[in-house]
PDB file of C-alpha atoms in Angstrom:
ATOM      1  CA  MET I 204       0.000   0.000   0.000  1.00  0.00           C
ATOM      2  CA  ILE I 205       1.181   3.558  -0.711  1.00  0.00           C
ATOM      3  CA  ARG I 206       2.792   5.350   2.274  1.00  0.00           C
ATOM      4  CA  LEU I 207       3.204   9.104   2.585  1.00  0.00           C
ATOM      5  CA  HIS I 208       4.836  11.331   5.163  1.00  0.00           C
ATOM      6  CA  VAL I 209       2.471  14.201   6.014  1.00  0.00           C
ATOM      7  CA  GLN I 210       2.697  17.228   8.277  1.00  0.00           C
ATOM      8  CA  GLY I 211      -0.830  17.396   9.724  1.00  0.00           C
ATOM      9  CA  ASP I 212      -1.970  15.867  12.999  1.00  0.00           C
ATOM     10  CA  LEU I 213      -3.465  12.377  12.803  1.00  0.00           C
ATOM     11  CA  ALA I 214      -6.498  11.328  14.851  1.00  0.00           C
ATOM     12  CA  PRO I 215      -9.804   9.573  14.121  1.00  0.00           C
ATOM     13  CA  GLY I 216     -11.672  11.513  11.434  1.00  0.00           C
ATOM     14  CA  ALA I 217      -8.937  14.131  11.023  1.00  0.00           C
ATOM     15  CA  ALA I 218      -8.683  15.833   7.641  1.00  0.00           C
ATOM     16  CA  VAL I 219      -5.163  15.823   6.225  1.00  0.00           C
ATOM     17  CA  ALA I 220      -3.943  17.842   3.253  1.00  0.00           C
ATOM     18  CA  PRO I 221      -0.841  16.400   1.552  1.00  0.00           C
ATOM     19  CA  THR I 222       1.424  18.672  -0.468  1.00  0.00           C
ATOM     20  CA  LEU I 223       0.562  19.524  -4.064  1.00  0.00           C
ATOM     21  CA  ASP I 224       3.319  17.218  -5.325  1.00  0.00           C
ATOM     22  CA  GLN I 225       2.018  14.380  -3.166  1.00  0.00           C
ATOM     23  CA  SER I 226      -1.523  15.000  -4.397  1.00  0.00           C
ATOM     24  CA  ARG I 227      -0.371  14.871  -8.007  1.00  0.00           C
ATOM     25  CA  TYR I 228       1.447  11.630  -7.282  1.00  0.00           C
ATOM     26  CA  LEU I 229      -1.688  10.065  -5.820  1.00  0.00           C
ATOM     27  CA  THR I 230      -4.086  11.140  -8.548  1.00  0.00           C
ATOM     28  CA  GLN I 231      -1.948  11.439 -11.682  1.00  0.00           C
ATOM     29  CA  VAL I 232       0.734   8.792 -11.178  1.00  0.00           C
ATOM     30  CA  MET I 233      -1.036   6.200  -9.022  1.00  0.00           C
ATOM     31  CA  ARG I 234      -4.509   7.031 -10.412  1.00  0.00           C
ATOM     32  CA  LEU I 235      -6.233   6.972  -7.027  1.00  0.00           C
ATOM     33  CA  LYS I 236      -9.719   8.376  -6.678  1.00  0.00           C
ATOM     34  CA  ALA I 237     -12.172   9.281  -3.916  1.00  0.00           C
ATOM     35  CA  GLY I 238     -12.612   6.383  -1.497  1.00  0.00           C
ATOM     36  CA  ASP I 239      -9.248   4.771  -2.198  1.00  0.00           C
ATOM     37  CA  GLU I 240      -6.989   4.104   0.784  1.00  0.00           C
ATOM     38  CA  LEU I 241      -3.319   4.579   1.666  1.00  0.00           C
ATOM     39  CA  LEU I 242      -1.079   4.821   4.734  1.00  0.00           C
ATOM     40  CA  VAL I 243       0.347   8.019   6.193  1.00  0.00           C
ATOM     41  CA  PHE I 244       2.605   8.975   9.106  1.00  0.00           C
ATOM     42  CA  ASN I 245       3.846  12.262  10.542  1.00  0.00           C
ATOM     43  CA  GLY I 246       6.575  11.206  12.958  1.00  0.00           C
ATOM     44  CA  ARG I 247       4.355  11.914  15.998  1.00  0.00           C
ATOM     45  CA  ASP I 248       1.072  10.011  15.838  1.00  0.00           C
ATOM     46  CA  GLY I 249       2.019   6.627  14.410  1.00  0.00           C
ATOM     47  CA  GLU I 250       0.895   5.185  11.102  1.00  0.00           C
ATOM     48  CA  TRP I 251      -2.703   5.631   9.933  1.00  0.00           C
ATOM     49  CA  ARG I 252      -4.920   4.193   7.259  1.00  0.00           C
ATOM     50  CA  VAL I 253      -6.573   7.088   5.463  1.00  0.00           C
ATOM     51  CA  SER I 254      -9.012   7.400   2.594  1.00  0.00           C
ATOM     52  CA  ILE I 255      -9.231  10.027  -0.112  1.00  0.00           C
ATOM     53  CA  ALA I 256     -12.200  12.150   0.964  1.00  0.00           C
ATOM     54  CA  GLU I 257     -12.081  14.763  -1.809  1.00  0.00           C
ATOM     55  CA  VAL I 258     -10.228  15.300  -5.059  1.00  0.00           C
ATOM     56  CA  LEU I 259      -9.913  19.036  -5.680  1.00  0.00           C
ATOM     57  CA  LYS I 260      -8.585  21.011  -8.614  1.00  0.00           C
ATOM     58  CA  LYS I 261      -5.432  21.643  -6.611  1.00  0.00           C
ATOM     59  CA  GLY I 262      -4.742  18.770  -4.255  1.00  0.00           C
ATOM     60  CA  VAL I 263      -6.679  16.187  -2.333  1.00  0.00           C
ATOM     61  CA  ILE I 264      -8.092  15.878   1.171  1.00  0.00           C
ATOM     62  CA  LEU I 265      -7.428  12.713   3.158  1.00  0.00           C
ATOM     63  CA  ARG I 266      -9.507  11.460   6.088  1.00  0.00           C
ATOM     64  CA  ALA I 267      -7.882   9.470   8.910  1.00  0.00           C
ATOM     65  CA  GLU I 268      -9.724   6.193   9.434  1.00  0.00           C
ATOM     66  CA  GLU I 269      -7.691   3.948  11.745  1.00  0.00           C
ATOM     67  CA  GLN I 270      -4.319   3.891  13.472  1.00  0.00           C
ATOM     68  CA  MET I 271      -2.389   0.893  12.173  1.00  0.00           C
ATOM     69  CA  ARG I 272       0.750   1.247  14.310  1.00  0.00           C
ATOM     70  CA  PRO I 273       1.484   3.414  17.354  1.00  0.00           C
ATOM     71  CA  GLN I 274       4.373   5.843  17.179  1.00  0.00           C
ATOM     72  CA  ALA I 275       7.769   4.202  17.656  1.00  0.00           C
ATOM     73  CA  TYR I 276      11.333   5.315  17.099  1.00  0.00           C
ATOM     74  CA  GLY I 277      14.495   3.511  16.133  1.00  0.00           C
ATOM     75  CA  PRO I 278      17.843   3.648  17.911  1.00  0.00           C
ATOM     76  CA  ASP I 279      19.391   7.003  18.794  1.00  0.00           C
ATOM     77  CA  LEU I 280      22.003   6.953  16.036  1.00  0.00           C
ATOM     78  CA  GLU I 281      23.416   9.987  14.250  1.00  0.00           C
ATOM     79  CA  LEU I 282      25.515   9.765  11.103  1.00  0.00           C
ATOM     80  CA  ILE I 283      28.162  12.448  10.680  1.00  0.00           C
ATOM     81  CA  VAL I 284      29.727  12.521   7.240  1.00  0.00           C
ATOM     82  CA  ALA I 285      32.313  14.861   5.790  1.00  0.00           C
ATOM     83  CA  VAL I 286      30.841  16.591   2.753  1.00  0.00           C
ATOM     84  CA  VAL I 287      31.860  14.865  -0.471  1.00  0.00           C
ATOM     85  CA  LYS I 288      30.494  14.997  -4.015  1.00  0.00           C
ATOM     86  CA  LYS I 289      26.788  15.722  -4.287  1.00  0.00           C
ATOM     87  CA  ALA I 290      25.742  12.377  -5.751  1.00  0.00           C
ATOM     88  CA  ARG I 291      27.546  10.474  -3.002  1.00  0.00           C
ATOM     89  CA  VAL I 292      26.040  12.639  -0.260  1.00  0.00           C
ATOM     90  CA  GLU I 293      22.590  11.951  -1.687  1.00  0.00           C
ATOM     91  CA  THR I 294      23.291   8.211  -1.610  1.00  0.00           C
ATOM     92  CA  ILE I 295      24.525   8.477   1.992  1.00  0.00           C
ATOM     93  CA  VAL I 296      21.378  10.316   3.106  1.00  0.00           C
ATOM     94  CA  GLU I 297      19.137   7.758   1.406  1.00  0.00           C
ATOM     95  CA  LYS I 298      20.946   4.787   2.957  1.00  0.00           C
ATOM     96  CA  ALA I 299      21.115   6.462   6.370  1.00  0.00           C
ATOM     97  CA  ALA I 300      17.328   6.718   6.342  1.00  0.00           C
ATOM     98  CA  GLU I 301      16.977   3.103   5.218  1.00  0.00           C
ATOM     99  CA  LEU I 302      19.392   1.870   7.898  1.00  0.00           C
ATOM    100  CA  GLY I 303      17.689   3.674  10.771  1.00  0.00           C
ATOM    101  CA  ALA I 304      19.749   6.806  11.428  1.00  0.00           C
ATOM    102  CA  LYS I 305      17.876   9.407  13.441  1.00  0.00           C
ATOM    103  CA  ARG I 306      19.895  12.336  12.112  1.00  0.00           C
ATOM    104  CA  VAL I 307      22.443  13.087   9.377  1.00  0.00           C
ATOM    105  CA  ARG I 308      25.002  15.787  10.156  1.00  0.00           C
ATOM    106  CA  LEU I 309      27.225  17.175   7.401  1.00  0.00           C
ATOM    107  CA  ALA I 310      30.753  18.154   8.455  1.00  0.00           C
ATOM    108  CA  LEU I 311      33.326  20.430   6.853  1.00  0.00           C
ATOM    109  CA  THR I 312      36.845  19.104   7.396  1.00  0.00           C
ATOM    110  CA  HIS I 313      40.326  20.324   6.465  1.00  0.00           C
ATOM    111  CA  ARG I 314      40.177  18.276   3.267  1.00  0.00           C
ATOM    112  CA  THR I 315      36.570  18.949   2.297  1.00  0.00           C
ATOM    113  CA  ASN I 316      36.326  19.721  -1.412  1.00  0.00           C
ATOM    114  CA  ALA I 317      32.808  19.156  -2.660  1.00  0.00           C
ATOM    115  CA  ASP I 318      29.835  20.436  -4.604  1.00  0.00           C
ATOM    116  CA  ARG I 319      27.294  22.839  -3.142  1.00  0.00           C
ATOM    117  CA  LEU I 320      24.439  20.902  -1.587  1.00  0.00           C
ATOM    118  CA  ARG I 321      20.702  21.551  -1.678  1.00  0.00           C
ATOM    119  CA  LEU I 322      19.272  20.776   1.737  1.00  0.00           C
ATOM    120  CA  ASP I 323      15.708  20.656   0.374  1.00  0.00           C
ATOM    121  CA  ARG I 324      16.794  17.932  -2.045  1.00  0.00           C
ATOM    122  CA  LEU I 325      18.425  15.939   0.778  1.00  0.00           C
ATOM    123  CA  ASP I 326      15.306  16.327   2.937  1.00  0.00           C
ATOM    124  CA  ALA I 327      13.158  14.980   0.085  1.00  0.00           C
ATOM    125  CA  ILE I 328      15.482  11.987  -0.347  1.00  0.00           C
ATOM    126  CA  ALA I 329      15.295  11.204   3.387  1.00  0.00           C
ATOM    127  CA  GLU I 330      11.506  11.502   3.331  1.00  0.00           C
ATOM    128  CA  GLU I 331      11.094   9.194   0.345  1.00  0.00           C
ATOM    129  CA  ALA I 332      13.412   6.592   1.895  1.00  0.00           C
ATOM    130  CA  ALA I 333      11.428   6.698   5.154  1.00  0.00           C
ATOM    131  CA  GLU I 334       8.179   6.195   3.230  1.00  0.00           C
ATOM    132  CA  GLN I 335       9.559   3.181   1.396  1.00  0.00           C
ATOM    133  CA  THR I 336      11.180   1.460   4.368  1.00  0.00           C
ATOM    134  CA  GLY I 337       8.210   1.533   6.724  1.00  0.00           C
ATOM    135  CA  ARG I 338       9.811   3.637   9.456  1.00  0.00           C
ATOM    136  CA  LEU I 339       7.546   6.023  11.346  1.00  0.00           C
ATOM    137  CA  ASP I 340       9.793   9.072  11.349  1.00  0.00           C
ATOM    138  CA  VAL I 341      12.066  10.919   8.928  1.00  0.00           C
ATOM    139  CA  PRO I 342      15.716  11.582   9.781  1.00  0.00           C
ATOM    140  CA  VAL I 343      16.757  15.206  10.153  1.00  0.00           C
ATOM    141  CA  VAL I 344      19.463  16.462   7.753  1.00  0.00           C
ATOM    142  CA  ASP I 345      21.516  19.335   9.186  1.00  0.00           C
ATOM    143  CA  ASP I 346      23.300  22.173   7.420  1.00  0.00           C
ATOM    144  CA  PRO I 347      27.061  21.610   7.033  1.00  0.00           C
ATOM    145  CA  VAL I 348      29.190  22.810   9.973  1.00  0.00           C
ATOM    146  CA  LYS I 349      32.914  22.711  10.665  1.00  0.00           C
ATOM    147  CA  LEU I 350      34.044  19.505  12.328  1.00  0.00           C
ATOM    148  CA  ASP I 351      35.843  21.404  15.100  1.00  0.00           C
ATOM    149  CA  ALA I 352      32.659  23.306  15.968  1.00  0.00           C
ATOM    150  CA  LEU I 353      30.665  20.079  15.976  1.00  0.00           C
ATOM    151  CA  LEU I 354      33.124  18.472  18.398  1.00  0.00           C
ATOM    152  CA  ASP I 355      33.246  21.592  20.581  1.00  0.00           C
ATOM    153  CA  GLY I 356      29.483  21.355  21.109  1.00  0.00           C
ATOM    154  CA  TRP I 357      29.329  17.583  21.561  1.00  0.00           C
ATOM    155  CA  GLU I 358      26.292  16.224  23.376  1.00  0.00           C
ATOM    156  CA  THR I 359      27.022  14.783  26.799  1.00  0.00           C
ATOM    157  CA  GLY I 360      26.529  11.029  26.946  1.00  0.00           C
ATOM    158  CA  ARG I 361      26.729  10.361  23.200  1.00  0.00           C
ATOM    159  CA  ARG I 362      29.469   7.984  22.051  1.00  0.00           C
ATOM    160  CA  LEU I 363      31.302   8.560  18.769  1.00  0.00           C
ATOM    161  CA  MET I 364      32.287   5.712  16.472  1.00  0.00           C
ATOM    162  CA  PHE I 365      35.263   7.182  14.632  1.00  0.00           C
ATOM    163  CA  CYS I 366      35.900   5.239  11.426  1.00  0.00           C
ATOM    164  CA  ASP I 367      39.677   5.571  11.289  1.00  0.00           C
ATOM    165  CA  GLU I 368      41.306   4.607   8.001  1.00  0.00           C
ATOM    166  CA  THR I 369      44.723   4.596   9.725  1.00  0.00           C
ATOM    167  CA  GLY I 370      43.704   1.751  12.008  1.00  0.00           C
ATOM    168  CA  GLY I 371      41.519   0.854  14.944  1.00  0.00           C
ATOM    169  CA  ALA I 372      39.892  -2.059  16.682  1.00  0.00           C
ATOM    170  CA  PRO I 373      37.568  -4.310  14.640  1.00  0.00           C
ATOM    171  CA  ALA I 374      34.230  -2.517  14.666  1.00  0.00           C
ATOM    172  CA  ALA I 375      32.017  -5.344  15.938  1.00  0.00           C
ATOM    173  CA  SER I 376      34.141  -6.167  18.990  1.00  0.00           C
ATOM    174  CA  ALA I 377      34.832  -2.505  19.832  1.00  0.00           C
ATOM    175  CA  LEU I 378      31.151  -1.608  19.694  1.00  0.00           C
ATOM    176  CA  THR I 379      30.070  -4.588  21.766  1.00  0.00           C
ATOM    177  CA  GLN I 380      32.536  -3.621  24.482  1.00  0.00           C
ATOM    178  CA  ALA I 381      31.444   0.039  24.398  1.00  0.00           C
ATOM    179  CA  GLY I 382      27.771  -0.891  24.790  1.00  0.00           C
ATOM    180  CA  GLN I 383      24.407   0.522  23.771  1.00  0.00           C
ATOM    181  CA  GLY I 384      23.053   4.042  24.247  1.00  0.00           C
ATOM    182  CA  LYS I 385      23.293   7.213  22.201  1.00  0.00           C
ATOM    183  CA  TRP I 386      25.808   6.988  19.382  1.00  0.00           C
ATOM    184  CA  ALA I 387      27.133   8.844  16.367  1.00  0.00           C
ATOM    185  CA  ILE I 388      29.167   7.472  13.474  1.00  0.00           C
ATOM    186  CA  LEU I 389      31.785   9.680  11.813  1.00  0.00           C
ATOM    187  CA  ILE I 390      32.825   9.145   8.177  1.00  0.00           C
ATOM    188  CA  GLY I 391      35.734  11.161   6.785  1.00  0.00           C
ATOM    189  CA  PRO I 392      36.311  12.950   3.468  1.00  0.00           C
ATOM    190  CA  GLU I 393      38.081  11.816   0.331  1.00  0.00           C
ATOM    191  CA  GLY I 394      41.741  11.650   1.292  1.00  0.00           C
ATOM    192  CA  GLY I 395      40.896  11.043   4.936  1.00  0.00           C
ATOM    193  CA  PHE I 396      41.132  13.267   7.981  1.00  0.00           C
ATOM    194  CA  SER I 397      44.114  15.556   8.415  1.00  0.00           C
ATOM    195  CA  PRO I 398      46.727  14.479  11.014  1.00  0.00           C
ATOM    196  CA  GLU I 399      45.461  17.212  13.350  1.00  0.00           C
ATOM    197  CA  GLU I 400      41.863  16.048  13.042  1.00  0.00           C
ATOM    198  CA  GLY I 401      42.804  12.419  13.561  1.00  0.00           C
ATOM    199  CA  GLU I 402      44.853  13.259  16.648  1.00  0.00           C
ATOM    200  CA  ARG I 403      42.022  15.248  18.195  1.00  0.00           C
ATOM    201  CA  LEU I 404      39.428  12.586  17.448  1.00  0.00           C
ATOM    202  CA  ARG I 405      41.519   9.814  18.978  1.00  0.00           C
ATOM    203  CA  SER I 406      42.108  11.904  22.122  1.00  0.00           C
ATOM    204  CA  LEU I 407      38.436  12.525  22.910  1.00  0.00           C
ATOM    205  CA  PRO I 408      37.066  10.537  25.862  1.00  0.00           C
ATOM    206  CA  PHE I 409      33.792   9.695  24.090  1.00  0.00           C
ATOM    207  CA  THR I 410      35.435   8.325  20.921  1.00  0.00           C
ATOM    208  CA  THR I 411      35.755   4.672  19.904  1.00  0.00           C
ATOM    209  CA  ALA I 412      38.152   4.358  16.955  1.00  0.00           C
ATOM    210  CA  VAL I 413      37.266   1.437  14.710  1.00  0.00           C
ATOM    211  CA  SER I 414      38.503  -0.169  11.528  1.00  0.00           C
ATOM    212  CA  LEU I 415      36.164  -1.017   8.654  1.00  0.00           C
ATOM    213  CA  GLY I 416      38.543  -3.649   7.313  1.00  0.00           C
ATOM    214  CA  PRO I 417      41.709  -3.869   5.224  1.00  0.00           C
ATOM    215  CA  ARG I 418      40.412  -1.887   2.237  1.00  0.00           C
ATOM    216  CA  ILE I 419      40.028   1.876   1.876  1.00  0.00           C
ATOM    217  CA  LEU I 420      36.348   2.561   1.204  1.00  0.00           C
ATOM    218  CA  ARG I 421      34.636   5.457  -0.509  1.00  0.00           C
ATOM    219  CA  ALA I 422      32.569   7.639   1.798  1.00  0.00           C
ATOM    220  CA  ASP I 423      29.206   6.220   0.734  1.00  0.00           C
ATOM    221  CA  THR I 424      30.412   2.621   1.025  1.00  0.00           C
ATOM    222  CA  ALA I 425      32.009   3.362   4.407  1.00  0.00           C
ATOM    223  CA  ALA I 426      28.789   4.910   5.716  1.00  0.00           C
ATOM    224  CA  ILE I 427      26.717   1.888   4.703  1.00  0.00           C
ATOM    225  CA  ALA I 428      29.263  -0.566   6.135  1.00  0.00           C
ATOM    226  CA  ALA I 429      29.604   1.347   9.410  1.00  0.00           C
ATOM    227  CA  MET I 430      25.857   1.664   9.983  1.00  0.00           C
ATOM    228  CA  THR I 431      25.373  -2.023   9.180  1.00  0.00           C
ATOM    229  CA  LEU I 432      28.055  -3.049  11.669  1.00  0.00           C
ATOM    230  CA  TRP I 433      26.646  -0.717  14.320  1.00  0.00           C
ATOM    231  CA  GLN I 434      23.096  -2.000  13.879  1.00  0.00           C
ATOM    232  CA  ALA I 435      24.262  -5.608  14.086  1.00  0.00           C
ATOM    233  CA  ALA I 436      26.416  -5.004  17.181  1.00  0.00           C
ATOM    234  CA  VAL I 437      24.401  -2.620  19.351  1.00  0.00           C
ATOM    235  CA  GLY I 438      21.431  -1.382  17.313  1.00  0.00           C
ATOM    236  CA  ASP I 439      17.925  -2.726  16.840  1.00  0.00           C
ATOM    237  CA  TRP I 440      19.028  -5.574  14.549  1.00  0.00           C
ATOM    238  CA  GLU I 441      20.348  -7.564  17.486  1.00  0.00           C
ATOM    239  CA  ARG I 442      17.248  -7.284  19.676  1.00  0.00           C
TER     240      ARG I 442
END
């Protein structure tokens, strides 16, 4: 069944107005008509079965019929990735949403050299991935910030999985020893972190430096591999 992320509140009988693009998708691409049903979620009220109440000249009106699943959230995992080429960042955001990341933070490092990014495009990619994967929320995508500033304002109690291309403990064993809780995964830029960045990261008390294996991975591959290992070791895959 079609799933859409909507902004309006969801409750029995509530009227919900999807965006114009979503309305066009329902009526012009999927050929739905009044009375047809789909699923919607807003990240707050769970997943609901709704019906198309009205088809207007500009848009449609949905009516909430029944809650299918109560609101639930995945693990508290943030993905921090150094900005790379636009196409690879888009892939990373899509896969982060599919693999359960709560938030994607874009970092500017000493060796960052990348295209200008459109945050609205990244938000749309995250939303579409959430719709397709069945999750009940959409990961937040933050504006790029300097890595030093991000580390200066680090959240108390959140561990950092630092994917260190120069070496580290095997990821699965290191994560299991570090335990569950709030985590972030850090993926570096093309060419890796500068020596100064690597030294600072390894010195931080909340950092767990890990290796992703004997091969040097591209940023998008590294992000997918790291999130997969994290989910298997301490995320909701092992529950």
